[in-house]
Tab-separated table of C-alpha atoms in Angstrom:
chain	number	residue	atom	x	y	z
A	1	UNK	CA	41.560	179.072	-33.184
A	2	UNK	CA	40.783	180.557	-29.609
A	3	UNK	CA	41.891	183.949	-28.851
A	4	UNK	CA	43.810	182.589	-25.995
A	5	UNK	CA	45.789	180.369	-27.970
A	6	UNK	CA	46.422	183.022	-30.769
A	7	UNK	CA	47.862	185.336	-27.860
A	8	UNK	CA	50.266	182.415	-26.676
A	9	UNK	CA	51.559	182.256	-30.349
A	10	UNK	CA	51.969	185.881	-30.871
A	11	UNK	CA	53.491	186.608	-27.686
A	12	UNK	CA	56.095	183.946	-28.254
A	13	UNK	CA	55.687	182.165	-24.892
A	14	UNK	CA	55.159	178.513	-26.309
A	15	UNK	CA	57.882	177.320	-24.109
A	16	UNK	CA	58.151	179.946	-21.329
A	17	UNK	CA	55.032	181.419	-19.553
A	18	UNK	CA	52.003	183.479	-20.183
A	19	UNK	CA	51.582	186.433	-18.108
A	20	UNK	CA	48.295	188.721	-17.705
A	21	UNK	CA	48.217	192.176	-16.023
A	22	UNK	CA	45.356	193.870	-14.465
A	23	UNK	CA	44.404	197.307	-15.776
A	24	UNK	CA	44.617	198.462	-11.987
A	25	UNK	CA	48.096	197.148	-11.541
A	26	UNK	CA	46.908	194.209	-9.350
A	27	UNK	CA	49.273	191.430	-8.587
A	28	UNK	CA	50.207	189.626	-11.637
A	29	UNK	CA	48.882	186.129	-12.568
A	30	UNK	CA	51.407	183.880	-14.237
A	31	UNK	CA	51.378	180.173	-15.222
A	32	UNK	CA	53.599	178.252	-17.558
A	33	UNK	CA	52.918	176.897	-20.986
A	34	UNK	CA	53.546	173.345	-19.446
A	35	UNK	CA	50.506	173.798	-17.148
A	36	UNK	CA	48.085	173.621	-20.116
A	37	UNK	CA	46.093	170.534	-20.644
A	38	UNK	CA	47.936	168.090	-23.014
A	39	UNK	CA	45.230	168.339	-25.682
A	40	UNK	CA	45.185	172.254	-25.569
A	41	UNK	CA	49.199	171.942	-25.513
A	42	UNK	CA	49.276	169.791	-28.824
A	43	UNK	CA	46.587	171.983	-30.496
A	44	UNK	CA	48.954	174.985	-30.122
A	45	UNK	CA	51.923	172.989	-31.419
A	46	UNK	CA	49.959	171.888	-34.501
A	47	UNK	CA	48.935	175.384	-35.348
A	48	UNK	CA	52.394	176.597	-34.905
A	49	UNK	CA	53.668	173.919	-37.308
A	50	UNK	CA	51.437	174.934	-40.051
A	51	UNK	CA	53.837	176.199	-42.856
A	52	UNK	CA	53.304	179.697	-44.218
A	53	UNK	CA	53.465	179.490	-47.960
A	54	UNK	CA	52.348	182.968	-48.699
A	55	UNK	CA	55.322	184.594	-47.152
A	56	UNK	CA	56.841	187.537	-48.973
A	57	UNK	CA	60.446	186.172	-48.504
A	58	UNK	CA	61.759	183.672	-50.966
A	59	UNK	CA	62.004	179.929	-49.724
A	60	UNK	CA	65.713	180.131	-50.131
A	61	UNK	CA	65.667	183.141	-47.608
A	62	UNK	CA	62.998	181.684	-45.144
A	63	UNK	CA	62.164	178.005	-45.130
A	64	UNK	CA	58.405	177.808	-44.659
A	65	UNK	CA	58.882	174.510	-42.850
A	66	UNK	CA	61.448	175.765	-40.277
A	67	UNK	CA	59.179	176.071	-37.402
A	68	UNK	CA	57.565	172.712	-37.878
A	69	UNK	CA	60.997	171.049	-38.001
A	70	UNK	CA	62.072	172.911	-34.641
A	71	UNK	CA	59.007	171.658	-33.116
A	72	UNK	CA	59.888	168.061	-34.294
A	73	UNK	CA	62.935	168.179	-31.884
A	74	UNK	CA	60.792	169.040	-28.804
A	75	UNK	CA	59.688	165.421	-28.077
A	76	UNK	CA	58.573	162.183	-29.890
A	77	UNK	CA	54.775	163.076	-28.990
A	78	UNK	CA	55.130	166.701	-30.311
A	79	UNK	CA	56.783	165.301	-33.420
A	80	UNK	CA	54.216	162.768	-34.168
A	81	UNK	CA	51.600	165.497	-33.684
A	82	UNK	CA	53.173	168.027	-35.995
A	83	UNK	CA	54.236	165.930	-38.817
A	84	UNK	CA	51.095	165.760	-40.443
A	85	UNK	CA	51.152	169.738	-40.674
A	86	UNK	CA	54.633	169.622	-42.029
A	87	UNK	CA	53.780	166.870	-44.704
A	88	UNK	CA	50.507	167.994	-45.840
A	89	UNK	CA	52.147	170.128	-48.635
A	90	UNK	CA	55.618	168.979	-49.816
A	91	UNK	CA	57.415	171.601	-51.910
A	92	UNK	CA	60.334	170.294	-53.570
A	93	UNK	CA	61.240	173.432	-55.503
A	94	UNK	CA	65.131	172.473	-55.624
A	95	UNK	CA	66.848	169.649	-57.019
A	96	UNK	CA	68.524	169.113	-53.531
A	97	UNK	CA	65.110	168.799	-51.896
A	98	UNK	CA	64.141	165.711	-54.093
A	99	UNK	CA	67.372	163.770	-52.877
A	100	UNK	CA	66.885	164.898	-49.523
A	101	UNK	CA	63.117	163.905	-49.274
A	102	UNK	CA	63.773	160.606	-51.005
A	103	UNK	CA	66.447	159.881	-48.402
A	104	UNK	CA	63.866	160.605	-45.457
A	105	UNK	CA	61.487	158.236	-46.894
A	106	UNK	CA	64.333	155.432	-46.940
A	107	UNK	CA	65.008	156.277	-43.539
A	108	UNK	CA	61.301	155.795	-42.469
A	109	UNK	CA	61.469	152.249	-44.294
A	110	UNK	CA	64.465	151.467	-42.098
A	111	UNK	CA	62.680	152.622	-38.926
A	112	UNK	CA	59.611	150.379	-39.872
A	113	UNK	CA	61.636	147.194	-40.279
A	114	UNK	CA	63.315	147.894	-36.992
A	115	UNK	CA	60.119	148.956	-35.444
A	116	UNK	CA	61.706	152.155	-34.260
A	117	UNK	CA	59.463	154.692	-32.254
A	118	UNK	CA	60.422	157.442	-34.897
A	119	UNK	CA	58.755	155.644	-37.671
A	120	UNK	CA	55.878	157.691	-39.451
A	121	UNK	CA	53.763	156.820	-42.216
A	122	UNK	CA	54.580	159.424	-44.683
A	123	UNK	CA	52.268	158.567	-47.515
A	124	UNK	CA	49.059	158.614	-45.319
A	125	UNK	CA	50.028	162.433	-44.449
A	126	UNK	CA	51.121	163.887	-47.738
A	127	UNK	CA	48.065	165.248	-49.620
A	128	UNK	CA	50.069	167.741	-52.226
A	129	UNK	CA	53.525	167.642	-53.771
A	130	UNK	CA	55.359	170.027	-55.966
A	131	UNK	CA	58.541	168.975	-58.015
A	132	UNK	CA	59.678	171.457	-60.432
A	133	UNK	CA	62.789	173.266	-60.778
A	134	UNK	CA	64.159	176.400	-62.785
A	135	UNK	CA	66.964	175.309	-65.163
A	136	UNK	CA	68.203	178.967	-65.175
A	137	UNK	CA	68.896	178.682	-61.440
A	138	UNK	CA	70.293	175.506	-60.784
A	139	UNK	CA	72.018	172.569	-62.076
A	140	UNK	CA	69.532	169.606	-62.884
A	141	UNK	CA	70.370	166.210	-61.719
A	142	UNK	CA	71.053	163.441	-64.282
A	143	UNK	CA	68.063	161.357	-65.569
A	144	UNK	CA	69.550	158.124	-63.909
A	145	UNK	CA	69.889	159.770	-60.531
A	146	UNK	CA	66.529	161.210	-60.750
A	147	UNK	CA	65.002	157.760	-61.536
A	148	UNK	CA	66.644	156.245	-58.415
A	149	UNK	CA	65.115	159.011	-56.265
A	150	UNK	CA	61.543	158.439	-58.064
A	151	UNK	CA	61.577	154.876	-57.164
A	152	UNK	CA	61.786	155.852	-53.510
A	153	UNK	CA	59.322	158.541	-54.062
A	154	UNK	CA	56.657	156.376	-55.652
A	155	UNK	CA	54.640	155.564	-52.640
A	156	UNK	CA	54.319	159.204	-51.612
A	157	UNK	CA	53.696	160.621	-55.134
A	158	UNK	CA	50.987	157.863	-55.999
A	159	UNK	CA	49.107	158.416	-52.591
A	160	UNK	CA	49.010	162.246	-52.940
A	161	UNK	CA	45.631	163.281	-54.378
A	162	UNK	CA	47.331	166.590	-55.739
A	163	UNK	CA	50.705	166.410	-57.868
A	164	UNK	CA	52.206	169.548	-59.398
A	165	UNK	CA	55.389	168.442	-61.721
A	166	UNK	CA	57.331	169.876	-64.531
A	167	UNK	CA	57.703	167.961	-67.851
A	168	UNK	CA	61.039	166.523	-67.266
A	169	UNK	CA	60.333	165.090	-63.946
A	170	UNK	CA	56.824	164.080	-65.151
A	171	UNK	CA	58.698	162.011	-67.982
A	172	UNK	CA	60.699	160.134	-65.317
A	173	UNK	CA	57.985	159.956	-62.818
A	174	UNK	CA	55.595	158.212	-65.515
A	175	UNK	CA	58.306	155.951	-66.629
A	176	UNK	CA	58.894	154.920	-62.972
A	177	UNK	CA	55.077	154.264	-62.406
A	178	UNK	CA	55.151	152.004	-65.726
A	179	UNK	CA	58.183	150.098	-64.837
A	180	UNK	CA	56.855	149.451	-61.313
A	181	UNK	CA	53.235	148.588	-62.589
A	182	UNK	CA	54.888	146.182	-65.308
A	183	UNK	CA	56.933	144.239	-62.811
A	184	UNK	CA	54.465	143.949	-59.983
A	185	UNK	CA	54.265	140.076	-58.885
A	186	UNK	CA	50.573	139.922	-59.820
A	187	UNK	CA	50.836	141.657	-63.331
A	188	UNK	CA	48.816	138.758	-64.925
A	189	UNK	CA	45.913	139.723	-62.972
A	190	UNK	CA	43.986	141.899	-65.031
A	191	UNK	CA	41.493	143.050	-62.859
A	192	UNK	CA	43.456	144.555	-60.203
A	193	UNK	CA	42.978	148.348	-59.744
A	194	UNK	CA	45.638	150.960	-60.229
A	195	UNK	CA	46.543	152.021	-56.886
A	196	UNK	CA	47.181	155.754	-57.707
A	197	UNK	CA	45.146	158.276	-55.855
A	198	UNK	CA	46.099	161.332	-57.868
A	199	UNK	CA	42.836	163.331	-58.770
A	200	UNK	CA	44.621	166.478	-59.774
A	201	UNK	CA	47.846	166.660	-62.263
A	202	UNK	CA	49.184	170.146	-62.471
A	203	UNK	CA	51.898	170.710	-65.096
A	204	UNK	CA	54.558	173.649	-64.426
A	205	UNK	CA	55.762	175.431	-67.644
A	206	UNK	CA	59.132	174.510	-69.119
A	207	UNK	CA	61.654	177.209	-69.299
A	208	UNK	CA	61.620	177.076	-72.879
A	209	UNK	CA	57.763	177.585	-74.393
A	210	UNK	CA	58.746	175.369	-77.459
A	211	UNK	CA	59.125	172.457	-75.193
A	212	UNK	CA	55.759	172.593	-73.601
A	213	UNK	CA	53.487	169.637	-74.661
A	214	UNK	CA	56.021	167.762	-76.681
A	215	UNK	CA	56.994	165.686	-73.774
A	216	UNK	CA	53.785	163.465	-74.215
A	217	UNK	CA	55.627	162.061	-77.238
A	218	UNK	CA	57.867	160.309	-74.849
A	219	UNK	CA	55.221	158.464	-72.965
A	220	UNK	CA	54.150	154.904	-73.645
A	221	UNK	CA	51.019	154.217	-75.817
A	222	UNK	CA	49.234	152.780	-72.817
A	223	UNK	CA	49.977	154.650	-69.672
A	224	UNK	CA	48.202	153.305	-66.651
A	225	UNK	CA	49.042	156.653	-64.680
A	226	UNK	CA	47.874	158.961	-67.305
A	227	UNK	CA	44.760	157.093	-67.870
A	228	UNK	CA	43.650	157.473	-64.254
A	229	UNK	CA	44.008	161.304	-63.938
A	230	UNK	CA	40.598	163.054	-63.800
A	231	UNK	CA	41.577	166.619	-63.751
A	232	UNK	CA	44.571	168.333	-65.584
A	233	UNK	CA	45.821	171.781	-65.090
A	234	UNK	CA	48.585	173.874	-66.766
A	235	UNK	CA	50.435	176.763	-65.317
A	236	UNK	CA	50.772	179.382	-67.867
A	237	UNK	CA	54.189	181.135	-67.839
A	238	UNK	CA	53.568	184.982	-68.375
A	239	UNK	CA	50.661	186.781	-69.836
A	240	UNK	CA	49.585	184.854	-73.066
A	241	UNK	CA	45.956	184.916	-71.711
A	242	UNK	CA	45.828	188.633	-70.969
A	243	UNK	CA	43.273	189.486	-73.594
A	244	UNK	CA	41.082	186.409	-72.613
A	245	UNK	CA	41.257	187.668	-68.911
A	246	UNK	CA	40.217	190.920	-70.237
A	247	UNK	CA	37.241	189.458	-72.221
A	248	UNK	CA	38.428	190.481	-75.594
A	249	UNK	CA	39.631	187.192	-76.909
A	250	UNK	CA	37.936	183.858	-77.176
A	251	UNK	CA	39.816	181.044	-75.491
A	252	UNK	CA	39.301	178.911	-78.484
A	253	UNK	CA	42.640	179.208	-80.077
A	254	UNK	CA	44.936	178.393	-77.254
A	255	UNK	CA	42.694	175.560	-75.569
A	256	UNK	CA	42.044	173.936	-79.179
A	257	UNK	CA	45.994	173.925	-79.469
A	258	UNK	CA	46.135	172.110	-76.027
A	259	UNK	CA	43.377	169.666	-76.808
A	260	UNK	CA	45.395	168.586	-80.014
A	261	UNK	CA	48.560	168.091	-77.945
A	262	UNK	CA	46.854	166.131	-75.117
A	263	UNK	CA	46.844	162.469	-75.760
A	264	UNK	CA	43.125	162.310	-74.943
A	265	UNK	CA	42.887	158.473	-76.178
A	266	UNK	CA	45.288	157.626	-73.410
A	267	UNK	CA	43.737	159.977	-70.701
A	268	UNK	CA	40.581	158.067	-70.821
A	269	UNK	CA	39.342	159.293	-67.343
A	270	UNK	CA	40.115	163.047	-67.939
A	271	UNK	CA	37.039	165.252	-66.955
A	272	UNK	CA	38.288	168.648	-66.894
A	273	UNK	CA	41.253	170.700	-68.367
A	274	UNK	CA	42.330	174.016	-66.872
A	275	UNK	CA	44.855	176.703	-67.493
A	276	UNK	CA	45.863	179.020	-64.666
A	277	UNK	CA	47.208	182.288	-65.427
A	278	UNK	CA	47.620	185.797	-63.699
A	279	UNK	CA	44.496	187.754	-63.687
A	280	UNK	CA	44.934	191.280	-64.845
A	281	UNK	CA	43.000	194.279	-63.149
A	282	UNK	CA	42.233	197.495	-64.798
A	283	UNK	CA	44.216	199.415	-65.764
A	284	UNK	CA	46.577	196.550	-66.778
A	285	UNK	CA	49.816	198.149	-66.152
A	286	UNK	CA	52.705	195.752	-66.302
A	287	UNK	CA	55.567	198.175	-65.489
A	288	UNK	CA	55.987	197.260	-61.633
A	289	UNK	CA	55.908	193.599	-62.704
A	290	UNK	CA	59.372	194.048	-64.428
A	291	UNK	CA	60.895	195.500	-61.255
A	292	UNK	CA	59.548	194.850	-57.644
A	293	UNK	CA	56.747	192.674	-58.892
A	294	UNK	CA	53.024	192.868	-58.559
A	295	UNK	CA	50.370	191.072	-56.722
A	296	UNK	CA	48.103	189.149	-59.145
A	297	UNK	CA	44.996	187.187	-58.485
A	298	UNK	CA	44.944	183.803	-60.223
A	299	UNK	CA	42.539	183.026	-62.886
A	300	UNK	CA	41.448	179.642	-63.835
A	301	UNK	CA	40.016	178.792	-67.141
A	302	UNK	CA	38.363	175.222	-67.283
A	303	UNK	CA	36.902	173.316	-69.994
A	304	UNK	CA	34.591	170.203	-69.826
A	305	UNK	CA	36.641	167.323	-71.687
A	306	UNK	CA	33.931	164.736	-72.091
A	307	UNK	CA	31.784	167.376	-73.737
A	308	UNK	CA	34.494	168.401	-76.167
A	309	UNK	CA	35.199	164.998	-77.015
A	310	UNK	CA	31.442	164.263	-77.859
A	311	UNK	CA	31.875	166.883	-80.873
A	312	UNK	CA	34.730	169.036	-81.123
A	313	UNK	CA	33.341	170.773	-84.013
A	314	UNK	CA	30.304	172.037	-82.156
A	315	UNK	CA	31.815	172.527	-78.662
A	316	UNK	CA	30.456	175.818	-77.312
A	317	UNK	CA	33.235	178.233	-76.978
A	318	UNK	CA	32.562	181.829	-75.520
A	319	UNK	CA	32.332	184.621	-77.939
A	320	UNK	CA	34.191	187.963	-77.195
A	321	UNK	CA	33.452	190.435	-76.036
A	322	UNK	CA	32.259	188.903	-72.683
A	323	UNK	CA	32.138	190.270	-69.127
A	324	UNK	CA	35.489	190.000	-67.131
A	325	UNK	CA	35.366	187.688	-64.175
A	326	UNK	CA	36.350	189.710	-60.863
A	327	UNK	CA	38.455	188.384	-57.961
A	328	UNK	CA	36.520	186.054	-55.824
A	329	UNK	CA	33.964	185.248	-58.522
A	330	UNK	CA	33.295	182.060	-60.772
A	331	UNK	CA	31.450	182.595	-63.934
A	332	UNK	CA	30.045	179.922	-66.490
A	333	UNK	CA	30.272	181.406	-70.135
A	334	UNK	CA	29.063	178.440	-71.914
A	335	UNK	CA	28.043	174.586	-71.437
A	336	UNK	CA	31.813	173.608	-71.443
A	337	UNK	CA	33.751	176.633	-70.440
A	338	UNK	CA	34.158	178.428	-67.037
A	339	UNK	CA	36.199	181.074	-65.215
A	340	UNK	CA	37.269	181.320	-61.735
A	341	UNK	CA	39.418	184.093	-60.147
A	342	UNK	CA	40.753	183.722	-56.623
A	343	UNK	CA	39.843	186.062	-53.669
A	344	UNK	CA	43.515	186.230	-52.548
A	345	UNK	CA	46.462	187.168	-54.559
A	346	UNK	CA	50.323	186.397	-54.831
A	347	UNK	CA	53.397	188.468	-55.894
A	348	UNK	CA	54.902	187.714	-59.385
A	349	UNK	CA	57.929	189.082	-60.708
A	350	UNK	CA	59.247	188.706	-64.215
A	351	UNK	CA	62.785	187.880	-63.408
A	352	UNK	CA	61.833	185.200	-60.982
A	353	UNK	CA	58.471	184.034	-62.365
A	354	UNK	CA	57.421	180.811	-60.518
A	355	UNK	CA	54.084	179.319	-59.584
A	356	UNK	CA	55.252	177.379	-56.461
A	357	UNK	CA	53.926	179.985	-53.746
A	358	UNK	CA	50.471	180.137	-55.579
A	359	UNK	CA	50.343	176.424	-55.983
A	360	UNK	CA	51.193	175.774	-52.316
A	361	UNK	CA	48.561	178.262	-51.100
A	362	UNK	CA	45.911	176.480	-53.160
A	363	UNK	CA	45.354	179.601	-55.654
A	364	UNK	CA	45.443	177.380	-58.791
A	365	UNK	CA	42.912	174.943	-57.783
């Protein structure tokens, strides 16, 4: 981003003017933002529309999409320019947001049918989607209502390369996918490829730890969606991997439990399984985490699934003690196990532990 453009944004002269002052108090030189070349003006709008997911405020206090939504009201050309930035990462962290986004998709469908200039192809712009809610903070919608919304969301969810979703919504989403796939007009054509583009499926933790992983029992024996997933990630709630992060405990125990729960016979294309959790720096003091919160780096533990499936008994697990992986580093501890710690961090608090900001910022990938 040129320094000139950044100056425009920081000074807040997007819709007014830019003023330069000479150090010897010569006459001022003034020009309006509207005097910029169109290509440069649209570049400024596009940059200004990028959501800031790493904000310290909660999303309920400050909507990260607020600037982009305001810019969409400037003109149709500006709207078409900033929509890809607004839609790149869609965070539906409240139940209400799921319904609102589903209605927005229905409106775009109506625009397409009437050839309205406001039509925009949402699925082509959306790259990442988060659908997860906290049962303790809000009332969940009923399954039937969520299923109705899922039918509208399917084109976007299947087109997005990255999907993060909680267990309950995953169950309903997979059910919607299977129903749509089974009722397709050419269902008798066996060689038609599944249209899903999901490369990374991230599962957010349930409010009750005992509920985790049990949801797989509700899926059909043959799931075309699950069979297409190459990369699966689980976001750990809390600090169950603390000793692994410190190099004092082998990841064999918890990862082996996960491998026994994951339906590997149905997830035939699965290449990697990862667990993301807060990385603890020495001296490992967690007291502030209970109150104001702490900024943690995110550690990602990844295992090679095809290598594990070849011979689980002889899979090469890392043996403790082993060196700690520091922020900004990636380490391969065995043929099938690797660790990666992000360079940047994100704030976690016990009373509102959530992964949505870390995921939106790309820290869990």
